[in-house]
């Protein structure tokens, strides 16, 4: 099976200005993803940045990441879905006669993701001939502990089963969340209009620390703190 990687990184961000190129430990955010690609089994030649940002492409080029694909502005808005982005990219690869079976989607907002997680994900797909794969982490807050406040200012459990438990160690199920660090999808699945088929997806469970996703300034502060203590 042949894998190519894609790094979607459109220009602009509502949560953090210029998020993809913001400096963390004197390095642009997106470069942390490029670093792990270059350590992984993935080919630099077949790792593509999907961006309309000249700064991102400049950093990609410096890291030997392919910048040949031109992302149109119409597919670079906050409303553009990942599926729309990948469908256009897949069509471009077919026009360029680039051969592959799977796309490894690595979003730059997961700077703590390790090349070991990438390699393990590829190994799972190769071994199981998976249709797709996504990365998970154990939930920081279990769904049994989730509550909402109704109009009468009363507390209600989202899952009524949660009323049975007072200690997490007694929960009858473990809970995980999709952390967004790694998606692997087949070219055929994208052409059928899906990124992930959840009914048939394989998965990798990542360490919580490696799963942090950058969405706001509080998470930026936390990630900066972790990376500043990291000697790598």
XYZ file of N, CA and C in Angstrom:
696
model
N 0.841 -1.189 0.000
C 0.000 0.000 0.000
C 0.884 1.251 0.000
N 0.472 2.255 -0.745
C 1.251 3.486 -0.822
C 0.505 4.611 -0.106
N 1.250 5.343 0.708
C 0.680 6.425 1.506
C 1.283 7.769 1.087
N 0.441 8.786 1.020
C 0.928 10.155 0.918
C 0.353 10.924 2.100
N 0.999 11.989 2.497
C 0.465 12.771 3.612
C 0.038 14.152 3.124
N -0.979 14.683 3.782
C -1.470 16.022 3.477
C -1.582 16.822 4.774
N -1.181 18.071 4.699
C -1.231 18.961 5.857
C -2.120 20.153 5.479
N -3.405 20.123 5.877
C -4.300 21.231 5.540
C -4.005 22.436 6.431
N -3.716 23.588 5.815
C -3.321 24.765 6.612
C -3.733 26.044 5.884
N -5.012 26.336 5.930
C -5.488 27.532 5.231
C -5.029 28.808 5.948
N -5.003 29.880 5.200
C -4.628 31.182 5.742
C -5.767 31.730 6.596
N -5.406 32.341 7.721
C -6.429 32.954 8.566
C -6.939 31.995 9.624
N -7.336 32.548 10.757
C -7.892 31.760 11.854
C -8.704 32.683 12.747
N -9.871 32.208 13.154
C -10.729 33.036 14.018
C -10.279 32.996 15.471
N -9.782 31.844 15.903
C -9.443 31.678 17.325
C -8.110 32.334 17.689
N -7.081 32.080 16.883
C -5.734 32.631 17.107
C -5.238 33.197 15.787
N -4.854 34.443 15.785
C -4.398 35.090 14.550
C -3.144 34.399 14.010
N -3.165 34.102 12.707
C -2.022 33.447 12.042
C -1.574 32.190 12.785
N -2.552 31.391 13.182
C -2.288 30.236 14.048
C -1.224 29.279 13.497
N -1.292 28.967 12.223
C -0.378 27.956 11.664
C 1.091 28.358 11.684
N 1.337 29.665 11.752
C 2.733 30.133 11.736
C 3.140 30.815 13.042
N 2.255 30.755 14.045
C 2.595 31.384 15.324
C 3.819 30.695 15.922
N 4.711 31.464 16.510
C 5.974 30.903 17.027
C 5.769 30.268 18.402
N 6.257 29.045 18.516
C 6.306 28.328 19.790
C 7.725 27.818 19.948
N 8.407 28.272 20.988
C 9.803 27.897 21.197
C 10.629 28.256 19.954
N 10.378 29.471 19.433
C 11.093 30.022 18.273
C 10.912 29.214 16.988
N 9.801 28.466 16.913
C 9.534 27.671 15.721
C 8.054 27.821 15.345
N 7.747 28.029 14.055
C 6.347 28.132 13.646
C 5.587 26.847 13.977
N 4.331 26.996 14.389
C 3.512 25.849 14.787
C 3.559 24.718 13.764
N 3.376 25.042 12.486
C 3.276 23.997 11.467
C 4.573 23.206 11.300
N 5.680 23.799 11.699
C 6.971 23.120 11.533
C 7.091 21.903 12.445
N 6.354 21.889 13.549
C 6.379 20.716 14.429
C 5.805 19.498 13.705
N 4.784 19.724 12.880
C 4.234 18.630 12.083
C 5.204 18.208 10.994
N 5.818 19.166 10.338
C 6.817 18.849 9.306
C 7.973 18.041 9.901
N 8.409 18.398 11.098
C 9.513 17.683 11.753
C 9.183 16.199 11.918
N 7.960 15.911 12.355
C 7.570 14.525 12.613
C 7.363 13.751 11.303
N 6.893 14.417 10.269
C 6.793 13.779 8.949
C 8.181 13.357 8.485
N 9.149 14.238 8.652
C 10.509 13.963 8.178
C 11.212 12.874 8.981
N 10.697 12.573 10.167
C 11.239 11.468 10.968
C 10.492 10.161 10.711
N 9.341 10.243 10.083
C 8.456 9.089 9.929
C 8.752 8.289 8.667
N 7.904 7.293 8.426
C 8.021 6.466 7.227
C 7.517 7.184 5.980
N 6.870 8.296 6.166
C 6.294 9.026 5.043
C 7.390 9.661 4.184
N 7.139 9.733 2.902
C 8.093 10.347 1.972
C 7.890 11.858 1.942
N 8.991 12.621 2.031
C 8.896 14.081 1.948
C 8.340 14.501 0.588
N 8.793 13.810 -0.450
C 8.356 14.122 -1.807
C 6.845 13.968 -1.946
N 6.284 13.005 -1.222
C 4.848 12.730 -1.287
C 4.119 13.198 -0.034
N 4.623 14.273 0.565
C 3.933 14.958 1.660
C 3.584 16.346 1.159
N 2.302 16.651 1.134
C 1.813 17.858 0.486
C 1.165 18.812 1.485
N 1.577 20.062 1.450
C 0.896 21.073 2.247
C -0.260 21.613 1.409
N -1.439 21.697 2.021
C -2.631 22.204 1.343
C -2.927 23.575 1.939
N -2.419 24.603 1.294
C -2.496 25.942 1.888
C -2.581 27.023 0.816
N -3.216 28.132 1.198
C -3.221 29.336 0.362
C -2.386 30.437 1.011
N -1.540 30.027 1.978
C -0.721 30.965 2.745
C 0.731 30.869 2.276
N 1.266 31.969 1.742
C 2.640 31.985 1.238
C 3.656 31.693 2.336
N 3.360 32.136 3.568
C 4.284 31.893 4.684
C 4.367 30.404 4.997
N 3.225 29.745 4.982
C 3.184 28.303 5.233
C 3.971 27.554 4.159
N 3.781 27.950 2.904
C 4.472 27.273 1.800
C 5.980 27.486 1.871
N 6.376 28.655 2.313
C 7.810 28.941 2.453
C 8.437 28.027 3.513
N 7.734 27.859 4.627
C 8.218 26.982 5.705
C 8.234 25.537 5.224
N 7.204 25.150 4.478
C 7.122 23.786 3.941
C 8.295 23.491 3.015
N 8.583 24.441 2.138
C 9.673 24.264 1.183
C 11.002 24.082 1.911
N 11.197 24.858 2.971
C 12.424 24.763 3.760
C 12.572 23.374 4.388
N 11.428 22.746 4.661
C 11.424 21.423 5.290
C 11.240 20.286 4.278
N 11.431 20.613 2.986
C 11.334 19.617 1.915
C 9.956 18.975 1.787
N 8.914 19.732 2.148
C 7.536 19.288 1.975
C 7.023 19.823 0.639
N 6.320 18.987 -0.108
C 5.858 19.343 -1.445
C 4.844 20.497 -1.402
N 5.061 21.529 -2.221
C 4.176 22.705 -2.256
C 3.552 22.894 -3.640
N 3.543 21.844 -4.463
C 3.063 21.963 -5.839
C 1.555 22.222 -5.934
N 0.795 21.677 -4.991
C -0.660 21.852 -5.046
C -1.032 23.296 -4.720
N -1.927 23.861 -5.529
C -2.407 25.223 -5.306
C -3.831 25.155 -4.749
N -3.984 25.568 -3.507
C -5.306 25.539 -2.880
C -6.091 26.787 -3.289
N -7.246 26.614 -3.936
C -8.018 27.786 -4.359
C -8.637 28.517 -3.164
N -8.774 29.818 -3.278
C -9.332 30.619 -2.185
C -10.767 30.217 -1.849
N -11.499 29.750 -2.863
C -12.882 29.349 -2.634
C -12.978 28.152 -1.681
N -11.877 27.387 -1.582
C -11.825 26.247 -0.652
C -10.892 26.540 0.529
N -10.794 27.831 0.868
C -9.905 28.235 1.965
C -10.629 29.116 2.967
N -11.923 28.883 3.129
C -12.719 29.674 4.077
C -12.966 28.860 5.341
N -13.468 29.530 6.361
C -13.760 28.856 7.632
C -14.909 27.853 7.489
N -15.663 27.969 6.402
C -16.805 27.068 6.183
C -16.438 25.872 5.304
N -15.224 25.858 4.780
C -14.800 24.747 3.920
C -14.587 23.485 4.754
N -15.214 22.404 4.360
C -15.061 21.143 5.102
C -13.788 20.426 4.678
N -13.345 19.533 5.533
C -12.165 18.721 5.205
C -12.440 17.869 3.973
N -13.660 17.359 3.853
C -14.013 16.544 2.694
C -13.884 17.346 1.399
N -14.397 18.562 1.372
C -14.287 19.400 0.178
C -12.823 19.626 -0.194
N -12.023 19.901 0.822
C -10.590 20.144 0.606
C -9.916 18.924 0.003
N -10.192 17.756 0.576
C -9.532 16.532 0.116
C -10.035 16.078 -1.256
N -11.316 16.297 -1.537
C -11.852 15.917 -2.852
C -11.155 16.701 -3.971
N -10.944 17.997 -3.738
C -10.267 18.819 -4.740
C -8.809 18.376 -4.888
N -8.169 18.072 -3.765
C -6.779 17.620 -3.789
C -6.655 16.288 -4.524
N -7.560 15.352 -4.254
C -7.530 14.036 -4.906
C -7.677 14.182 -6.426
N -8.566 15.067 -6.841
C -8.744 15.304 -8.278
C -7.451 15.839 -8.895
N -6.777 16.721 -8.173
C -5.499 17.259 -8.647
C -4.448 16.165 -8.765
N -4.380 15.277 -7.781
C -3.388 14.194 -7.824
C -3.638 13.271 -9.008
N -4.894 13.044 -9.330
C -5.217 12.191 -10.474
C -4.792 12.860 -11.779
N -5.001 14.168 -11.868
C -4.563 14.905 -13.058
C -3.037 14.871 -13.203
N -2.357 14.846 -12.044
C -0.882 14.813 -12.042
C -0.327 13.393 -12.089
N -1.257 12.406 -12.116
C -0.869 10.992 -12.171
C 0.002 10.575 -10.980
N -0.365 11.056 -9.807
C 0.315 10.655 -8.566
C -0.368 9.400 -8.036
N 0.395 8.347 -7.847
C -0.181 7.070 -7.438
C -0.083 6.874 -5.923
N -1.187 6.468 -5.334
C -1.237 6.194 -3.891
C -2.558 5.511 -3.575
N -2.628 4.904 -2.393
C -3.860 4.271 -1.916
C -4.505 5.050 -0.780
N -3.640 5.623 0.076
C -4.144 6.283 1.287
C -3.579 7.691 1.458
N -4.396 8.540 2.075
C -3.944 9.864 2.495
C -3.828 9.872 4.019
N -2.691 10.308 4.515
C -2.496 10.501 5.951
C -2.680 11.993 6.213
N -3.754 12.338 6.904
C -4.105 13.746 7.143
C -3.557 14.167 8.500
N -2.657 15.153 8.490
C -1.992 15.617 9.706
C -2.252 17.112 9.871
N -3.126 17.463 10.789
C -3.468 18.860 10.986
C -2.405 19.537 11.854
N -1.990 20.740 11.490
C -0.884 21.409 12.196
C -1.209 21.815 13.630
N -2.468 21.729 14.003
C -2.862 22.114 15.371
C -2.563 21.033 16.405
N -1.880 19.960 15.986
C -1.470 18.894 16.917
C 0.057 18.813 16.960
N 0.718 19.811 17.523
C 2.186 19.875 17.480
C 2.899 18.849 18.350
N 2.171 18.190 19.249
C 2.806 17.212 20.137
C 2.695 15.784 19.594
N 2.047 15.639 18.454
C 1.944 14.335 17.808
C 3.336 13.819 17.450
N 3.592 12.543 17.700
C 4.914 11.963 17.449
C 4.938 11.173 16.138
N 6.115 11.129 15.526
C 6.286 10.304 14.327
C 6.003 8.837 14.641
N 6.191 8.433 15.904
C 5.904 7.057 16.303
C 4.415 6.754 16.182
N 3.566 7.753 16.504
C 2.118 7.594 16.335
C 1.768 7.467 14.852
N 2.438 8.255 14.022
C 2.206 8.196 12.568
C 2.590 6.819 12.035
N 3.779 6.348 12.414
C 4.253 5.045 11.931
C 3.359 3.900 12.398
N 2.929 3.978 13.646
C 2.063 2.925 14.180
C 0.731 2.892 13.433
N 0.211 4.079 13.101
C -1.054 4.164 12.358
C -0.914 3.531 10.980
N 0.189 3.827 10.302
C 0.447 3.253 8.979
C 0.572 1.740 9.065
N 1.251 1.254 10.097
C 1.427 -0.189 10.283
C 0.077 -0.891 10.471
N -0.819 -0.268 11.232
C -2.148 -0.853 11.465
C -2.910 -0.966 10.147
N -2.901 0.106 9.371
C -3.622 0.111 8.084
C -3.035 -0.916 7.127
N -1.712 -1.009 7.097
C -1.053 -2.002 6.231
C -1.410 -3.429 6.636
N -1.385 -3.680 7.924
C -1.639 -5.031 8.432
C -3.096 -5.445 8.251
N -4.019 -4.521 8.526
C -5.441 -4.859 8.521
C -6.144 -4.511 7.211
N -5.396 -3.884 6.276
C -5.996 -3.433 5.009
C -7.233 -2.573 5.306
N -7.066 -1.644 6.216
C -8.180 -0.834 6.711
C -8.759 0.064 5.625
N -10.035 0.382 5.756
C -10.652 1.395 4.891
C -10.208 2.780 5.338
N -10.055 2.937 6.670
C -9.669 4.232 7.228
C -9.248 4.026 8.687
N -8.654 5.073 9.259
C -8.189 5.017 10.644
C -8.242 6.416 11.233
N -8.528 6.498 12.527
C -8.462 7.787 13.229
C -7.794 7.614 14.575
N -7.282 8.718 15.113
C -6.586 8.667 16.402
C -7.523 9.066 17.532
N -7.399 8.345 18.633
C -8.234 8.571 19.818
C -7.355 8.824 21.032
N -7.964 9.410 22.042
C -7.348 9.514 23.363
C -8.412 9.227 24.401
N -7.970 8.753 25.552
C -8.931 8.530 26.625
C -9.507 9.867 27.068
N -10.802 9.895 27.288
C -11.486 11.143 27.647
C -10.952 11.726 28.945
N -10.757 13.034 28.935
C -10.356 13.715 30.165
C -11.537 13.795 31.124
N -12.721 13.972 30.558
C -13.960 13.957 31.347
C -14.875 12.893 30.761
N -15.324 11.972 31.580
C -16.170 10.883 31.107
C -17.588 11.396 30.837
N -18.264 10.875 29.802
C -19.639 11.304 29.505
C -20.602 11.125 30.676
N -20.322 10.142 31.551
C -21.195 9.951 32.714
C -21.150 11.157 33.657
N -20.087 11.941 33.561
C -19.935 13.105 34.446
C -20.451 14.401 33.805
N -20.934 14.301 32.568
C -21.391 15.500 31.865
C -22.829 15.839 32.240
N -23.031 17.095 32.613
C -24.365 17.540 33.015
C -24.730 18.826 32.280
N -26.024 19.140 32.265
C -26.469 20.425 31.751
C -27.448 21.043 32.743
N -27.576 22.351 32.666
C -28.495 23.080 33.555
C -29.713 23.474 32.737
N -30.876 23.032 33.159
C -32.089 23.316 32.392
C -32.661 24.698 32.722
N -33.791 25.030 32.109
C -34.405 26.355 32.280
C -34.818 26.633 33.721
N -35.037 25.580 34.475
C -35.424 25.745 35.880
C -34.217 25.756 36.816
N -33.026 25.858 36.221
C -31.772 25.878 36.981
C -31.524 24.571 37.727
N -32.011 23.485 37.167
C -31.804 22.168 37.739
C -30.695 21.441 36.990
N -29.958 20.604 37.719
C -28.887 19.831 37.105
C -29.441 18.545 36.485
N -28.994 18.259 35.275
C -29.423 17.045 34.578
C -28.223 16.355 33.949
N -28.201 15.036 34.024
C -27.148 14.263 33.370
C -27.494 14.082 31.898
N -26.495 14.258 31.018
C -26.712 13.974 29.611
C -27.008 12.485 29.420
N -26.297 11.640 30.176
C -26.546 10.200 30.152
C -27.106 9.796 31.505
N -28.343 9.336 31.538
C -29.005 9.036 32.819
C -28.276 7.964 33.616
N -27.512 7.130 32.913
C -26.759 6.083 33.599
C -25.720 6.681 34.550
N -25.334 7.934 34.284
C -24.349 8.597 35.125
C -24.792 8.752 36.573
N -26.089 8.736 36.824
C -26.595 8.888 38.202
C -26.266 7.671 39.067
N -25.866 6.575 38.420
C -25.575 5.347 39.172
C -24.183 5.357 39.796
N -23.317 6.263 39.320
C -21.908 6.192 39.701
C -21.450 7.436 40.460
N -20.608 7.201 41.456
C -19.974 8.301 42.176
C -18.454 8.276 42.016
N -17.915 7.119 41.625
C -16.472 6.981 41.461
C -16.158 6.548 40.031
N -15.201 7.222 39.427
C -14.823 6.913 38.042
C -14.365 5.469 37.892
N -13.687 4.948 38.886
C -13.173 3.575 38.778
C -14.295 2.538 38.715
N -15.533 2.949 39.029
C -16.664 2.023 38.965
C -17.391 2.058 37.623
N -17.024 2.979 36.751
C -17.710 3.102 35.463
C -17.621 1.786 34.698
N -18.698 1.430 34.015
C -18.728 0.154 33.302
C -18.109 0.234 31.908
N -17.822 1.449 31.429
C -17.224 1.629 30.107
C -16.105 2.660 30.157
N -15.075 2.437 29.339
C -14.053 3.468 29.156
C -14.516 4.410 28.051
N -14.129 5.658 28.157
C -14.555 6.645 27.172
C -13.346 7.246 26.453
N -13.506 7.457 25.136
C -12.440 8.029 24.311
C -13.009 9.174 23.477
N -12.117 10.038 23.004
C -12.555 11.081 22.084
C -11.638 11.103 20.867
N -12.181 11.572 19.747
C -11.402 11.702 18.520
C -10.549 12.952 18.661
N -9.228 12.797 18.707
C -8.371 13.947 19.016
C -7.940 14.751 17.793
N -8.198 14.230 16.585
C -7.911 14.991 15.366
C -6.452 15.029 14.947
N -5.584 14.310 15.665
C -4.145 14.359 15.359
C -3.789 13.598 14.088
N -4.460 12.455 13.863
C -4.159 11.613 12.701
C -5.456 11.063 12.113
N -5.611 11.250 10.816
C -6.654 10.569 10.062
C -5.966 9.876 8.886
N -6.317 8.633 8.651
C -5.879 7.978 7.425
C -7.133 7.547 6.675
N -7.225 7.950 5.428
C -8.395 7.621 4.626
C -7.953 7.179 3.244
N -8.741 6.334 2.626
C -8.386 5.852 1.291
C -8.857 6.839 0.228
N -8.167 6.841 -0.881
C -8.565 7.692 -2.005
C -9.979 7.329 -2.449
N -10.282 6.032 -2.467
C -11.608 5.575 -2.901
C -12.708 6.091 -1.972
N -12.421 6.146 -0.673
C -13.423 6.615 0.283
C -13.714 8.103 0.075
N -12.677 8.881 -0.184
C -12.866 10.310 -0.464
C -13.741 10.491 -1.697
N -13.491 9.709 -2.721
C -14.261 9.814 -3.963
C -15.717 9.407 -3.762
N -15.975 8.623 -2.711
C -17.355 8.238 -2.390
C -18.039 9.258 -1.475
N -17.282 10.308 -1.089
C -17.890 11.382 -0.303
C -17.756 11.240 1.197
N -16.714 10.516 1.659
C -16.482 10.358 3.095
C -15.000 10.509 3.401
N -14.714 11.074 4.567
C -13.333 11.080 5.051
C -13.114 9.849 5.918
N -14.058 9.600 6.819
C -14.004 8.435 7.709
C -15.336 7.700 7.650
N -15.279 6.398 7.514
C -16.458 5.555 7.651
C -16.398 4.961 9.059
N -17.134 5.583 9.978
C -17.008 5.223 11.394
C -17.431 3.783 11.668
N -18.264 3.210 10.823
C -18.715 1.837 11.040
C -17.624 0.822 10.720
N -16.603 1.259 9.961
C -15.540 0.330 9.552
C -14.144 0.845 9.874
N -14.065 1.898 10.661
C -12.766 2.533 10.907
C -11.933 1.787 11.940
N -10.643 1.690 11.675
C -9.703 1.250 12.693
C -9.228 2.486 13.464
N -8.417 2.277 14.493
C -8.033 3.407 15.341
C -6.695 3.158 16.016
N -6.115 4.243 16.485
C -4.934 4.190 17.338
C -5.251 5.020 18.582
N -4.888 4.508 19.754
C -5.079 5.258 20.993
C -3.755 5.926 21.343
N -3.780 7.252 21.386
C -2.576 8.026 21.658
C -2.504 8.460 23.117
N -1.293 8.730 23.550
C -1.074 9.300 24.874
C -1.784 10.658 24.966
N -2.388 10.935 26.106
C -3.124 12.200 26.273
C -2.240 13.409 25.995
N -1.013 13.360 26.457
C -0.105 14.494 26.303
C 0.144 14.806 24.827
N 0.244 13.764 24.008
C 0.503 13.956 22.583
C -0.741 14.361 21.805
N -1.886 14.354 22.489
C -3.154 14.565 21.807
C -3.673 15.999 21.878
N -2.949 16.864 22.561
C -3.443 18.232 22.722
C -3.620 18.919 21.373
N -4.774 19.560 21.211
C -5.126 20.228 19.961
C -5.246 21.723 20.228
N -4.577 22.517 19.417
C -4.538 23.965 19.645
C -5.755 24.655 19.034
N -6.614 25.186 19.901
C -7.813 25.886 19.452
C -7.924 27.301 20.004
N -7.333 27.555 21.162
C -7.474 28.877 21.766
C -6.197 29.236 22.533
N -6.187 30.418 23.107
C -4.969 30.920 23.748
C -4.623 30.185 25.042
N -5.606 29.633 25.723
C -5.298 28.863 26.938
C -4.562 27.578 26.571
N -4.981 26.954 25.474
C -4.286 25.744 25.005
C -2.903 26.091 24.451
N -2.790 27.266 23.837
C -1.481 27.726 23.347
C -0.503 27.871 24.509
N -0.979 28.430 25.597
C -0.132 28.611 26.778
C 0.340 27.259 27.317
N -0.568 26.284 27.350
C -0.233 24.949 27.844
C 0.777 24.255 26.935
N 0.553 24.329 25.619
C 1.458 23.692 24.663
C 2.840 24.340 24.702
N 2.873 25.658 24.821
C 4.159 26.356 24.946
C 4.913 25.875 26.172
N 4.195 25.688 27.265
C 4.817 25.236 28.510
C 5.411 23.833 28.347
N 4.670 22.945 27.688
C 5.143 21.569 27.485
C 6.362 21.539 26.577
N 6.293 22.287 25.472
C 7.394 22.273 24.509
C 8.652 22.966 25.048
N 8.462 23.937 25.907
C 9.625 24.611 26.479
C 10.398 23.704 27.428
N 9.713 22.680 27.965
C 10.377 21.719 28.849
C 10.916 20.524 28.063
N 10.502 20.434 26.796
C 10.945 19.325 25.956
C 12.322 19.661 25.364
N 13.267 18.777 25.523
C 14.633 19.015 25.043
C 14.761 18.823 23.540
N 13.763 18.163 22.925
C 13.829 17.892 21.480
C 13.574 19.148 20.681
